[in-house]
Amino acid sequence: ATPWCRLIDAGIEVILTTPDGGPANIDPSSRHDSARDNRRFVTAMGIKGGLAGTRALSSIHPLDVDALYFPGGHGTMWDLPHHPTVQRLVDAMMSAEKPVAASCHGPAALVNAQRKNGHYWISGRRLTAFTDSEEHVTGKAVLMPFMLETALRECGAVFEAAEDFAPCVVVDDNLITGQNPASSAHLADAMIAALTGL
């Protein structure tokens, strides 16, 4: 919600998509979150039980958008790493050197993203994501299909992180990543800077 609010306030159009389009459920804890940005997002989108009409990611053409952003949430760990459209779009945007941003568990979209030559896009690139340590502290490590930090490192990423749950944003050229929810506002600001040159 926070990146959406900041991008909208900066005059940037935001297209909401999901891998296959259609309704997208909201995490129950987010639905009842009293944070101002969450309330604003829910009110603006007119949603009570989910986003009823997201566009399918396959309907997005890389030439028609200026950036790609993958928000967090544990569902990304199942939905994004093996989705062919996600991998195709990441490859196209990275090839075009357009901003690709992801926060918290959103970098799961980068785990299997490969160049045409089969090498991982994140190999040798600096980034961050929800850390293995943070996953263990929340008690959800046993529920995850894999550990995100470990998987990103195995793809050759140069992983950077702050202390657990502290804000951390890493900008490596057009790759912009945030470690956790506390990093959302800083990540949005980095995206706005990349898109506007300010």
PDB file of C-alpha atoms in Angstrom:
ATOM      1  CA  ALA A   1       0.000   0.000   0.000  1.00  0.00           C
ATOM      2  CA  THR A   2       2.768   2.466   0.850  1.00  0.00           C
ATOM      3  CA  PRO A   3       4.559   2.257  -2.523  1.00  0.00           C
ATOM      4  CA  TRP A   4       1.189   2.564  -4.285  1.00  0.00           C
ATOM      5  CA  CYS A   5       0.365   5.716  -2.303  1.00  0.00           C
ATOM      6  CA  ARG A   6       3.749   7.295  -2.949  1.00  0.00           C
ATOM      7  CA  LEU A   7       3.763   6.505  -6.645  1.00  0.00           C
ATOM      8  CA  ILE A   8       0.223   7.832  -7.087  1.00  0.00           C
ATOM      9  CA  ASP A   9       1.091  11.000  -5.159  1.00  0.00           C
ATOM     10  CA  ALA A  10       4.065  11.489  -7.480  1.00  0.00           C
ATOM     11  CA  GLY A  11       1.699  11.448 -10.453  1.00  0.00           C
ATOM     12  CA  ILE A  12       2.782   8.016 -11.664  1.00  0.00           C
ATOM     13  CA  GLU A  13       0.113   5.730 -13.111  1.00  0.00           C
ATOM     14  CA  VAL A  14       0.011   2.329 -11.450  1.00  0.00           C
ATOM     15  CA  ILE A  15      -1.443  -0.759 -13.133  1.00  0.00           C
ATOM     16  CA  LEU A  16      -2.380  -3.539 -10.718  1.00  0.00           C
ATOM     17  CA  THR A  17      -1.743  -7.020 -12.062  1.00  0.00           C
ATOM     18  CA  THR A  18      -1.553 -10.587 -10.828  1.00  0.00           C
ATOM     19  CA  PRO A  19       0.094 -13.521 -12.617  1.00  0.00           C
ATOM     20  CA  ASP A  20      -3.182 -14.799 -14.047  1.00  0.00           C
ATOM     21  CA  GLY A  21      -5.469 -11.776 -13.613  1.00  0.00           C
ATOM     22  CA  GLY A  22      -8.877 -11.628 -11.970  1.00  0.00           C
ATOM     23  CA  PRO A  23      -9.561 -11.494  -8.246  1.00  0.00           C
ATOM     24  CA  ALA A  24      -6.696 -11.183  -5.795  1.00  0.00           C
ATOM     25  CA  ASN A  25      -7.312 -11.878  -2.138  1.00  0.00           C
ATOM     26  CA  ILE A  26      -5.937  -9.648   0.578  1.00  0.00           C
ATOM     27  CA  ASP A  27      -4.085 -11.124   3.508  1.00  0.00           C
ATOM     28  CA  PRO A  28      -6.554 -11.032   6.440  1.00  0.00           C
ATOM     29  CA  SER A  29      -4.061  -9.168   8.620  1.00  0.00           C
ATOM     30  CA  SER A  30      -3.756  -6.471   5.963  1.00  0.00           C
ATOM     31  CA  ARG A  31      -7.515  -6.187   5.595  1.00  0.00           C
ATOM     32  CA  HIS A  32      -7.784  -5.119   9.228  1.00  0.00           C
ATOM     33  CA  ASP A  33      -4.591  -3.056   9.304  1.00  0.00           C
ATOM     34  CA  SER A  34      -5.242   0.410  10.679  1.00  0.00           C
ATOM     35  CA  ALA A  35      -2.214   1.963   8.956  1.00  0.00           C
ATOM     36  CA  ARG A  36      -3.164   5.078   7.007  1.00  0.00           C
ATOM     37  CA  ASP A  37      -1.709   3.849   3.700  1.00  0.00           C
ATOM     38  CA  ASN A  38      -3.589   0.549   3.951  1.00  0.00           C
ATOM     39  CA  ARG A  39      -6.871   2.322   4.702  1.00  0.00           C
ATOM     40  CA  ARG A  40      -6.291   4.674   1.785  1.00  0.00           C
ATOM     41  CA  PHE A  41      -5.502   1.818  -0.593  1.00  0.00           C
ATOM     42  CA  VAL A  42      -8.546  -0.207   0.441  1.00  0.00           C
ATOM     43  CA  THR A  43     -10.822   2.820   0.135  1.00  0.00           C
ATOM     44  CA  ALA A  44      -9.395   3.911  -3.214  1.00  0.00           C
ATOM     45  CA  MET A  45      -9.644   0.464  -4.737  1.00  0.00           C
ATOM     46  CA  GLY A  46     -13.155  -0.071  -3.394  1.00  0.00           C
ATOM     47  CA  ILE A  47     -12.253  -3.483  -2.037  1.00  0.00           C
ATOM     48  CA  LYS A  48     -13.595  -5.435   0.916  1.00  0.00           C
ATOM     49  CA  GLY A  49     -12.588  -9.047   0.286  1.00  0.00           C
ATOM     50  CA  GLY A  50     -10.089  -8.782  -2.537  1.00  0.00           C
ATOM     51  CA  LEU A  51      -9.105  -7.008  -5.722  1.00  0.00           C
ATOM     52  CA  ALA A  52     -11.845  -8.128  -8.055  1.00  0.00           C
ATOM     53  CA  GLY A  53     -10.407  -7.208 -11.421  1.00  0.00           C
ATOM     54  CA  THR A  54      -6.641  -7.215 -11.670  1.00  0.00           C
ATOM     55  CA  ARG A  55      -5.134  -7.432 -15.127  1.00  0.00           C
ATOM     56  CA  ALA A  56      -3.292 -10.576 -16.127  1.00  0.00           C
ATOM     57  CA  LEU A  57       0.447 -10.072 -16.208  1.00  0.00           C
ATOM     58  CA  SER A  58       0.430 -11.501 -19.728  1.00  0.00           C
ATOM     59  CA  SER A  59      -1.529  -8.428 -20.873  1.00  0.00           C
ATOM     60  CA  ILE A  60       1.393  -6.160 -19.973  1.00  0.00           C
ATOM     61  CA  HIS A  61       3.813  -5.429 -22.793  1.00  0.00           C
ATOM     62  CA  PRO A  62       7.285  -4.291 -21.700  1.00  0.00           C
ATOM     63  CA  LEU A  63       7.239  -1.476 -24.262  1.00  0.00           C
ATOM     64  CA  ASP A  64       4.112  -0.029 -22.666  1.00  0.00           C
ATOM     65  CA  VAL A  65       5.373   0.275 -19.086  1.00  0.00           C
ATOM     66  CA  ASP A  66       8.266   2.157 -17.527  1.00  0.00           C
ATOM     67  CA  ALA A  67       8.911  -0.067 -14.512  1.00  0.00           C
ATOM     68  CA  LEU A  68       7.961  -3.334 -12.877  1.00  0.00           C
ATOM     69  CA  TYR A  69       7.315  -3.696  -9.143  1.00  0.00           C
ATOM     70  CA  PHE A  70       6.741  -6.899  -7.172  1.00  0.00           C
ATOM     71  CA  PRO A  71       5.307  -6.216  -3.694  1.00  0.00           C
ATOM     72  CA  GLY A  72       5.835  -8.587  -0.823  1.00  0.00           C
ATOM     73  CA  GLY A  73       3.584 -11.087   0.884  1.00  0.00           C
ATOM     74  CA  HIS A  74       4.216 -14.766   1.488  1.00  0.00           C
ATOM     75  CA  GLY A  75       2.063 -15.769  -1.483  1.00  0.00           C
ATOM     76  CA  THR A  76       4.781 -14.545  -3.828  1.00  0.00           C
ATOM     77  CA  MET A  77       6.931 -17.469  -2.743  1.00  0.00           C
ATOM     78  CA  TRP A  78       4.502 -19.839  -4.474  1.00  0.00           C
ATOM     79  CA  ASP A  79       3.105 -17.607  -7.220  1.00  0.00           C
ATOM     80  CA  LEU A  80       6.162 -15.970  -8.780  1.00  0.00           C
ATOM     81  CA  PRO A  81       9.362 -18.064  -8.972  1.00  0.00           C
ATOM     82  CA  HIS A  82       8.142 -20.552 -11.577  1.00  0.00           C
ATOM     83  CA  HIS A  83       5.579 -18.461 -13.448  1.00  0.00           C
ATOM     84  CA  PRO A  84       6.647 -18.189 -17.124  1.00  0.00           C
ATOM     85  CA  THR A  85       5.076 -14.762 -17.663  1.00  0.00           C
ATOM     86  CA  VAL A  86       6.873 -13.380 -14.620  1.00  0.00           C
ATOM     87  CA  GLN A  87      10.175 -14.706 -15.919  1.00  0.00           C
ATOM     88  CA  ARG A  88       9.530 -13.351 -19.431  1.00  0.00           C
ATOM     89  CA  LEU A  89       8.675  -9.867 -18.153  1.00  0.00           C
ATOM     90  CA  VAL A  90      11.656  -9.694 -15.803  1.00  0.00           C
ATOM     91  CA  ASP A  91      13.927 -10.708 -18.688  1.00  0.00           C
ATOM     92  CA  ALA A  92      12.382  -8.126 -21.030  1.00  0.00           C
ATOM     93  CA  MET A  93      12.533  -5.276 -18.502  1.00  0.00           C
ATOM     94  CA  MET A  94      16.077  -6.078 -17.411  1.00  0.00           C
ATOM     95  CA  SER A  95      17.175  -6.361 -21.040  1.00  0.00           C
ATOM     96  CA  ALA A  96      15.666  -2.927 -21.709  1.00  0.00           C
ATOM     97  CA  GLU A  97      17.386  -1.584 -18.575  1.00  0.00           C
ATOM     98  CA  LYS A  98      14.065  -0.412 -17.177  1.00  0.00           C
ATOM     99  CA  PRO A  99      13.575  -0.320 -13.385  1.00  0.00           C
ATOM    100  CA  VAL A 100      12.666  -3.657 -11.821  1.00  0.00           C
ATOM    101  CA  ALA A 101      11.764  -3.286  -8.161  1.00  0.00           C
ATOM    102  CA  ALA A 102      10.732  -5.761  -5.486  1.00  0.00           C
ATOM    103  CA  SER A 103      10.309  -5.671  -1.735  1.00  0.00           C
ATOM    104  CA  CYS A 104      10.109  -8.104   1.157  1.00  0.00           C
ATOM    105  CA  HIS A 105       9.146 -11.460  -0.448  1.00  0.00           C
ATOM    106  CA  GLY A 106       8.648  -9.838  -3.867  1.00  0.00           C
ATOM    107  CA  PRO A 107      12.209 -10.678  -4.935  1.00  0.00           C
ATOM    108  CA  ALA A 108      10.968 -14.277  -5.228  1.00  0.00           C
ATOM    109  CA  ALA A 109      10.142 -13.162  -8.786  1.00  0.00           C
ATOM    110  CA  LEU A 110      13.880 -12.865  -9.449  1.00  0.00           C
ATOM    111  CA  VAL A 111      14.858 -16.337  -8.275  1.00  0.00           C
ATOM    112  CA  ASN A 112      14.592 -18.066 -11.648  1.00  0.00           C
ATOM    113  CA  ALA A 113      14.763 -15.060 -13.973  1.00  0.00           C
ATOM    114  CA  GLN A 114      17.361 -15.808 -16.648  1.00  0.00           C
ATOM    115  CA  ARG A 115      18.989 -14.053 -19.566  1.00  0.00           C
ATOM    116  CA  LYS A 116      18.694 -15.523 -23.036  1.00  0.00           C
ATOM    117  CA  ASN A 117      22.049 -17.233 -22.447  1.00  0.00           C
ATOM    118  CA  GLY A 118      20.666 -19.078 -19.403  1.00  0.00           C
ATOM    119  CA  HIS A 119      22.550 -17.048 -16.785  1.00  0.00           C
ATOM    120  CA  TYR A 120      20.593 -15.610 -13.879  1.00  0.00           C
ATOM    121  CA  TRP A 121      19.831 -11.899 -14.138  1.00  0.00           C
ATOM    122  CA  ILE A 122      20.730 -11.370 -10.489  1.00  0.00           C
ATOM    123  CA  SER A 123      24.094 -13.122 -10.666  1.00  0.00           C
ATOM    124  CA  GLY A 124      26.650 -10.602  -9.436  1.00  0.00           C
ATOM    125  CA  ARG A 125      23.953  -7.993  -8.730  1.00  0.00           C
ATOM    126  CA  ARG A 126      23.483  -6.334  -5.336  1.00  0.00           C
ATOM    127  CA  LEU A 127      20.043  -6.790  -3.799  1.00  0.00           C
ATOM    128  CA  THR A 128      18.114  -7.440  -0.624  1.00  0.00           C
ATOM    129  CA  ALA A 129      14.911  -9.232   0.421  1.00  0.00           C
ATOM    130  CA  PHE A 130      13.223 -10.656   3.505  1.00  0.00           C
ATOM    131  CA  THR A 131      16.089 -12.413   5.205  1.00  0.00           C
ATOM    132  CA  ASP A 132      16.306 -15.994   6.401  1.00  0.00           C
ATOM    133  CA  SER A 133      16.798 -14.613   9.908  1.00  0.00           C
ATOM    134  CA  GLU A 134      13.599 -12.551   9.706  1.00  0.00           C
ATOM    135  CA  GLU A 135      11.727 -15.602   8.422  1.00  0.00           C
ATOM    136  CA  HIS A 136      12.855 -17.624  11.438  1.00  0.00           C
ATOM    137  CA  VAL A 137      11.985 -14.825  13.872  1.00  0.00           C
ATOM    138  CA  THR A 138       8.420 -14.656  12.525  1.00  0.00           C
ATOM    139  CA  GLY A 139       8.088 -18.416  12.961  1.00  0.00           C
ATOM    140  CA  LYS A 140       7.097 -18.946   9.330  1.00  0.00           C
ATOM    141  CA  ALA A 141      10.298 -20.499   8.021  1.00  0.00           C
ATOM    142  CA  VAL A 142       8.850 -24.004   8.336  1.00  0.00           C
ATOM    143  CA  LEU A 143       5.892 -22.987   6.160  1.00  0.00           C
ATOM    144  CA  MET A 144       7.929 -21.611   3.270  1.00  0.00           C
ATOM    145  CA  PRO A 145       8.635 -23.644   0.117  1.00  0.00           C
ATOM    146  CA  PHE A 146      12.215 -22.323   0.249  1.00  0.00           C
ATOM    147  CA  MET A 147      14.265 -19.700   2.046  1.00  0.00           C
ATOM    148  CA  LEU A 148      14.344 -16.566  -0.083  1.00  0.00           C
ATOM    149  CA  GLU A 149      17.711 -15.157   0.955  1.00  0.00           C
ATOM    150  CA  THR A 150      19.342 -18.544   0.436  1.00  0.00           C
ATOM    151  CA  ALA A 151      17.760 -18.973  -2.995  1.00  0.00           C
ATOM    152  CA  LEU A 152      18.848 -15.500  -4.137  1.00  0.00           C
ATOM    153  CA  ARG A 153      22.404 -16.197  -2.993  1.00  0.00           C
ATOM    154  CA  GLU A 154      22.357 -19.532  -4.837  1.00  0.00           C
ATOM    155  CA  CYS A 155      21.487 -17.594  -8.009  1.00  0.00           C
ATOM    156  CA  GLY A 156      24.669 -15.591  -7.519  1.00  0.00           C
ATOM    157  CA  ALA A 157      23.172 -12.446  -6.000  1.00  0.00           C
ATOM    158  CA  VAL A 158      25.297 -10.250  -3.755  1.00  0.00           C
ATOM    159  CA  PHE A 159      22.895 -10.165  -0.820  1.00  0.00           C
ATOM    160  CA  GLU A 160      22.889  -7.167   1.523  1.00  0.00           C
ATOM    161  CA  ALA A 161      20.763  -6.635   4.618  1.00  0.00           C
ATOM    162  CA  ALA A 162      20.277  -4.470   7.665  1.00  0.00           C
ATOM    163  CA  GLU A 163      19.346  -5.780  11.096  1.00  0.00           C
ATOM    164  CA  ASP A 164      16.123  -7.780  11.293  1.00  0.00           C
ATOM    165  CA  PHE A 165      13.089  -5.624  10.427  1.00  0.00           C
ATOM    166  CA  ALA A 166      15.153  -2.456   9.960  1.00  0.00           C
ATOM    167  CA  PRO A 167      14.725  -0.458   6.723  1.00  0.00           C
ATOM    168  CA  CYS A 168      17.120  -1.395   3.936  1.00  0.00           C
ATOM    169  CA  VAL A 169      16.931  -0.536   0.235  1.00  0.00           C
ATOM    170  CA  VAL A 170      19.565  -1.587  -2.284  1.00  0.00           C
ATOM    171  CA  VAL A 171      19.796   0.121  -5.673  1.00  0.00           C
ATOM    172  CA  ASP A 172      22.022  -1.573  -8.246  1.00  0.00           C
ATOM    173  CA  ASP A 173      21.524   0.314 -11.501  1.00  0.00           C
ATOM    174  CA  ASN A 174      17.949  -0.543 -12.600  1.00  0.00           C
ATOM    175  CA  LEU A 175      17.446  -3.215  -9.898  1.00  0.00           C
ATOM    176  CA  ILE A 176      15.756  -1.771  -6.792  1.00  0.00           C
ATOM    177  CA  THR A 177      15.015  -3.995  -3.800  1.00  0.00           C
ATOM    178  CA  GLY A 178      13.734  -3.543  -0.254  1.00  0.00           C
ATOM    179  CA  GLN A 179      14.341  -5.891   2.646  1.00  0.00           C
ATOM    180  CA  ASN A 180      11.025  -5.812   4.500  1.00  0.00           C
ATOM    181  CA  PRO A 181       7.814  -3.798   5.086  1.00  0.00           C
ATOM    182  CA  ALA A 182       9.802  -1.121   6.941  1.00  0.00           C
ATOM    183  CA  SER A 183      11.648  -0.495   3.669  1.00  0.00           C
ATOM    184  CA  SER A 184       8.520   0.188   1.582  1.00  0.00           C
ATOM    185  CA  ALA A 185       8.563   3.983   1.675  1.00  0.00           C
ATOM    186  CA  HIS A 186      12.289   4.163   0.926  1.00  0.00           C
ATOM    187  CA  LEU A 187      11.891   1.721  -1.951  1.00  0.00           C
ATOM    188  CA  ALA A 188       9.042   3.776  -3.410  1.00  0.00           C
ATOM    189  CA  ASP A 189      11.197   6.889  -3.229  1.00  0.00           C
ATOM    190  CA  ALA A 190      13.997   5.072  -5.061  1.00  0.00           C
ATOM    191  CA  MET A 191      11.517   4.001  -7.748  1.00  0.00           C
ATOM    192  CA  ILE A 192      10.245   7.555  -8.141  1.00  0.00           C
ATOM    193  CA  ALA A 193      13.807   8.807  -8.471  1.00  0.00           C
ATOM    194  CA  ALA A 194      14.539   6.194 -11.127  1.00  0.00           C
ATOM    195  CA  LEU A 195      11.389   7.086 -13.070  1.00  0.00           C
ATOM    196  CA  THR A 196      11.606  10.862 -12.826  1.00  0.00           C
ATOM    197  CA  GLY A 197      15.329  11.445 -12.592  1.00  0.00           C
ATOM    198  CA  LEU A 198      14.776  13.504  -9.426  1.00  0.00           C
TER     199      LEU A 198
END
